[in-house]
mmCIF file of C-alpha atoms in Angstrom:
data_model
loop_
_atom_site.group_PDB
_atom_site.id
_atom_site.type_symbol
_atom_site.label_atom_id
_atom_site.label_comp_id
_atom_site.label_asym_id
_atom_site.label_seq_id
_atom_site.Cartn_x
_atom_site.Cartn_y
_atom_site.Cartn_z
ATOM 1 C CA MET A 1 -25.859 -141.107 194.814
ATOM 2 C CA PRO A 2 -28.203 -138.352 196.043
ATOM 3 C CA LEU A 3 -26.999 -135.905 198.647
ATOM 4 C CA ARG A 4 -29.328 -134.966 201.490
ATOM 5 C CA ILE A 5 -28.848 -131.581 203.085
ATOM 6 C CA THR A 6 -30.960 -130.560 206.045
ATOM 7 C CA PHE A 7 -30.930 -127.148 207.620
ATOM 8 C CA GLU A 8 -32.897 -125.450 210.316
ATOM 9 C CA LEU A 9 -33.928 -121.822 210.329
ATOM 10 C CA SER A 10 -33.686 -120.173 213.721
ATOM 11 C CA ASP A 11 -36.246 -117.733 215.071
ATOM 12 C CA ARG A 12 -33.802 -114.983 214.080
ATOM 13 C CA ASP A 13 -33.603 -116.334 210.502
ATOM 14 C CA LEU A 14 -37.385 -116.549 210.263
ATOM 15 C CA SER A 15 -37.709 -113.059 211.700
ATOM 16 C CA TYR A 16 -35.345 -111.730 209.030
ATOM 17 C CA LEU A 17 -37.295 -113.484 206.254
ATOM 18 C CA ARG A 18 -40.626 -112.237 207.576
ATOM 19 C CA LYS A 19 -39.226 -108.717 207.821
ATOM 20 C CA ARG A 20 -37.936 -108.936 204.247
ATOM 21 C CA MET A 21 -41.296 -110.282 203.125
ATOM 22 C CA GLY A 22 -43.039 -107.364 204.818
ATOM 23 C CA GLU A 23 -40.739 -104.862 203.087
ATOM 24 C CA VAL A 24 -41.431 -106.439 199.732
ATOM 25 C CA ARG A 25 -45.183 -106.531 200.402
ATOM 26 C CA LYS A 26 -45.067 -102.823 201.159
ATOM 27 C CA ALA A 27 -43.114 -102.154 197.938
ATOM 28 C CA ALA A 28 -45.597 -104.273 195.989
ATOM 29 C CA GLY A 29 -48.448 -102.093 197.229
ATOM 30 C CA ASP A 30 -48.435 -100.308 193.880
ATOM 31 C CA ARG A 31 -48.918 -103.560 191.985
ATOM 32 C CA SER A 32 -52.369 -104.780 191.073
ATOM 33 C CA GLU A 33 -53.714 -108.141 192.105
ATOM 34 C CA GLN A 34 -53.461 -109.258 188.475
ATOM 35 C CA GLU A 35 -49.753 -108.304 188.348
ATOM 36 C CA ILE A 36 -49.059 -110.162 191.587
ATOM 37 C CA CYS A 37 -50.881 -113.293 190.367
ATOM 38 C CA ALA A 38 -49.120 -113.105 186.988
ATOM 39 C CA ALA A 39 -45.736 -112.864 188.728
ATOM 40 C CA ALA A 40 -46.575 -115.862 190.929
ATOM 41 C CA ARG A 41 -47.644 -117.874 187.862
ATOM 42 C CA LYS A 42 -44.406 -116.867 186.103
ATOM 43 C CA LEU A 43 -42.381 -118.062 189.100
ATOM 44 C CA LEU A 44 -44.327 -121.331 189.067
ATOM 45 C CA ALA A 45 -43.534 -121.847 185.380
ATOM 46 C CA THR A 46 -39.881 -120.825 185.669
ATOM 47 C CA ALA A 47 -39.180 -122.882 188.782
ATOM 48 C CA ASP A 48 -40.813 -125.964 187.271
ATOM 49 C CA ALA A 49 -37.710 -126.623 185.154
ATOM 50 C CA PRO A 50 -35.946 -129.978 185.558
ATOM 51 C CA ALA A 51 -32.772 -128.147 186.640
ATOM 52 C CA THR A 52 -34.548 -126.753 189.722
ATOM 53 C CA PRO A 53 -33.949 -129.013 192.731
ATOM 54 C CA ARG A 54 -37.043 -131.096 193.499
ATOM 55 C CA PHE A 55 -37.589 -129.827 197.045
ATOM 56 C CA MET A 56 -37.643 -126.256 195.732
ATOM 57 C CA ARG A 57 -40.060 -127.131 192.901
ATOM 58 C CA GLU A 58 -42.393 -128.929 195.316
ATOM 59 C CA ARG A 59 -42.633 -125.976 197.676
ATOM 60 C CA ILE A 60 -43.032 -123.371 194.957
ATOM 61 C CA ARG A 61 -45.739 -125.432 193.216
ATOM 62 C CA ARG A 62 -47.854 -125.137 196.358
ATOM 63 C CA LEU A 63 -48.310 -121.431 195.584
ATOM 64 C CA GLY A 64 -50.469 -122.434 192.622
ATOM 65 C CA VAL A 65 -53.447 -123.137 194.859
ATOM 66 C CA LEU A 66 -53.379 -119.519 196.069
ATOM 67 C CA THR A 67 -53.549 -118.078 192.544
ATOM 68 C CA GLU A 68 -56.283 -120.582 191.651
ATOM 69 C CA MET A 69 -58.217 -119.548 194.759
ATOM 70 C CA LEU A 70 -58.126 -115.886 193.764
ATOM 71 C CA GLU A 71 -59.232 -116.654 190.207
ATOM 72 C CA ASP A 72 -62.047 -119.051 191.142
ATOM 73 C CA ALA A 73 -65.282 -117.050 190.912
ATOM 74 C CA ASP A 74 -67.252 -119.895 192.551
ATOM 75 C CA PHE A 75 -65.099 -119.728 195.681
ATOM 76 C CA GLY A 76 -65.555 -115.962 195.776
ATOM 77 C CA ILE A 77 -62.954 -115.029 198.349
ATOM 78 C CA GLU A 78 -63.422 -111.305 199.065
ATOM 79 C CA GLY A 79 -62.459 -108.391 201.242
ATOM 80 C CA ALA A 80 -59.824 -108.854 203.928
ATOM 81 C CA ASP A 81 -59.607 -112.592 203.211
ATOM 82 C CA ARG A 82 -58.768 -111.917 199.567
ATOM 83 C CA GLN A 83 -56.293 -109.185 200.488
ATOM 84 C CA ARG A 84 -54.550 -111.569 202.880
ATOM 85 C CA VAL A 85 -53.922 -114.051 200.048
ATOM 86 C CA VAL A 86 -52.805 -111.319 197.622
ATOM 87 C CA GLN A 87 -50.406 -109.961 200.249
ATOM 88 C CA ALA A 88 -49.047 -113.452 200.818
ATOM 89 C CA LEU A 89 -48.162 -113.676 197.108
ATOM 90 C CA ALA A 90 -46.682 -110.163 196.872
ATOM 91 C CA TYR A 91 -43.103 -111.276 197.596
ATOM 92 C CA PHE A 92 -43.123 -113.359 194.447
ATOM 93 C CA ALA A 93 -43.924 -110.289 192.316
ATOM 94 C CA GLU A 94 -40.699 -108.590 193.387
ATOM 95 C CA PRO A 95 -37.923 -109.020 190.823
ATOM 96 C CA LEU A 96 -35.165 -108.462 193.408
ATOM 97 C CA ASP A 97 -34.976 -111.681 195.395
ATOM 98 C CA VAL A 98 -32.737 -112.365 198.350
ATOM 99 C CA ILE A 99 -31.078 -114.915 196.014
ATOM 100 C CA PRO A 100 -31.432 -114.064 192.291
ATOM 101 C CA ASP A 101 -33.369 -116.784 190.450
ATOM 102 C CA ALA A 102 -30.633 -117.038 187.801
ATOM 103 C CA VAL A 103 -28.120 -118.501 190.287
ATOM 104 C CA PRO A 104 -27.849 -122.182 189.216
ATOM 105 C CA GLY A 105 -29.024 -124.661 191.835
ATOM 106 C CA LEU A 106 -29.753 -122.047 194.498
ATOM 107 C CA GLY A 107 -31.728 -119.311 192.743
ATOM 108 C CA PHE A 108 -35.098 -120.549 193.947
ATOM 109 C CA LEU A 109 -34.009 -121.363 197.506
ATOM 110 C CA ASP A 110 -35.363 -118.115 198.978
ATOM 111 C CA ASP A 111 -38.579 -118.552 196.971
ATOM 112 C CA ALA A 112 -38.961 -122.127 198.245
ATOM 113 C CA ILE A 113 -38.423 -121.073 201.862
ATOM 114 C CA LEU A 114 -40.833 -118.161 201.571
ATOM 115 C CA ALA A 115 -43.352 -120.326 199.721
ATOM 116 C CA GLU A 116 -43.253 -122.685 202.706
ATOM 117 C CA LEU A 117 -43.877 -119.743 205.067
ATOM 118 C CA VAL A 118 -46.707 -118.421 202.889
ATOM 119 C CA VAL A 119 -48.377 -121.828 202.727
ATOM 120 C CA ARG A 120 -48.166 -122.117 206.506
ATOM 121 C CA GLN A 121 -49.571 -118.603 206.978
ATOM 122 C CA THR A 122 -52.479 -119.255 204.626
ATOM 123 C CA ARG A 123 -53.144 -122.873 205.558
ATOM 124 C CA HIS A 124 -56.709 -122.169 206.689
ATOM 125 C CA GLU A 125 -57.507 -120.502 203.374
ATOM 126 C CA ILE A 126 -55.877 -123.372 201.464
ATOM 127 C CA GLU A 127 -57.750 -126.018 203.470
ATOM 128 C CA ALA A 128 -61.056 -124.227 202.890
ATOM 129 C CA TYR A 129 -60.381 -123.915 199.168
ATOM 130 C CA GLU A 130 -59.321 -127.545 198.804
ATOM 131 C CA ASP A 131 -62.475 -128.641 200.655
ATOM 132 C CA PHE A 132 -64.536 -126.399 198.349
ATOM 133 C CA ARG A 133 -62.943 -127.886 195.230
ATOM 134 C CA HIS A 134 -63.583 -131.404 196.552
ATOM 135 C CA TYR A 135 -67.199 -130.518 197.310
ATOM 136 C CA ARG A 136 -67.695 -129.036 193.853
ATOM 137 C CA ARG A 137 -66.049 -132.005 192.117
ATOM 138 C CA VAL A 138 -67.495 -134.879 194.165
ATOM 139 C CA GLU A 139 -70.294 -133.973 196.560
ATOM 140 C CA LEU A 140 -72.223 -131.650 194.289
ATOM 141 C CA LYS A 141 -72.862 -134.489 191.839
ATOM 142 C CA LYS A 142 -75.056 -136.143 194.467
ATOM 143 C CA HIS A 143 -77.591 -133.285 194.391
ATOM 144 C CA LYS A 144 -79.494 -133.915 191.172
ATOM 145 C CA GLY A 145 -82.172 -131.422 190.191
ATOM 146 C CA VAL A 146 -81.128 -128.833 192.769
ATOM 147 C CA SER A 147 -79.593 -125.448 191.979
ATOM 148 C CA LYS A 148 -75.865 -126.030 192.036
ATOM 149 C CA GLY A 149 -75.344 -122.315 192.562
ATOM 150 C CA GLU A 150 -77.233 -122.396 195.864
ATOM 151 C CA TYR A 151 -75.327 -125.444 197.117
ATOM 152 C CA LEU A 152 -71.995 -123.859 196.159
ATOM 153 C CA LYS A 153 -72.983 -120.591 197.804
ATOM 154 C CA ALA A 154 -73.963 -122.339 201.051
ATOM 155 C CA ARG A 155 -70.781 -124.435 201.102
ATOM 156 C CA ARG A 156 -68.641 -121.391 200.316
ATOM 157 C CA ARG A 157 -70.190 -119.479 203.253
ATOM 158 C CA GLN A 158 -69.520 -122.412 205.599
ATOM 159 C CA LEU A 159 -65.890 -122.748 204.502
ATOM 160 C CA HIS A 160 -65.159 -119.008 204.642
ATOM 161 C CA ALA A 161 -66.590 -118.878 208.168
ATOM 162 C CA ARG A 162 -64.527 -121.918 209.200
ATOM 163 C CA MET A 163 -61.386 -120.325 207.755
ATOM 164 C CA ARG A 164 -61.894 -117.120 209.759
ATOM 165 C CA ARG A 165 -62.779 -119.037 212.934
ATOM 166 C CA ARG A 166 -59.578 -121.087 212.712
ATOM 167 C CA ARG A 167 -57.455 -117.986 212.134
ATOM 168 C CA ARG A 168 -59.017 -116.252 215.157
ATOM 169 C CA ARG A 169 -58.470 -119.325 217.317
ATOM 170 C CA LEU A 170 -54.820 -119.472 216.252
ATOM 171 C CA ARG A 171 -54.299 -115.781 217.113
ATOM 172 C CA SER A 172 -55.801 -116.279 220.560
ATOM 173 C CA LEU A 173 -53.318 -119.023 221.490
#
């Protein structure tokens, strides 16, 4: 019979995790974007083991969209927007976790919690990228005989602008 455990993180708990994430981001400042993405991909592969509790795997898997976004030349995320995503992934490049990954059953708990925070912090970027991928996969097929590059470029500009607008609106609340 499965066991359901529910817990709630207080504002103090979240503050501690965000502070820890900030410290790790600062320490990861010497790492390149490629190293940070490689570390995130390694975490994704390691945490995808059957022994990792499902709720942890599900949350950690959601980081994959961020590495895909950075590597997708068509989406072309740049500048401060790109740096924001790289910084969001920096925690996962740090080998010293709050809970070491080797601890059976619990090793990925801190990663899962922080992955959830990262996904929430970058939700506008993720939504824009998922809309872009949908457009490229489905909508673009409707435009026969037209330069796909121009359609992708126009859609990318629209989605990047929407992403920034939503972030600004959130900050002003």
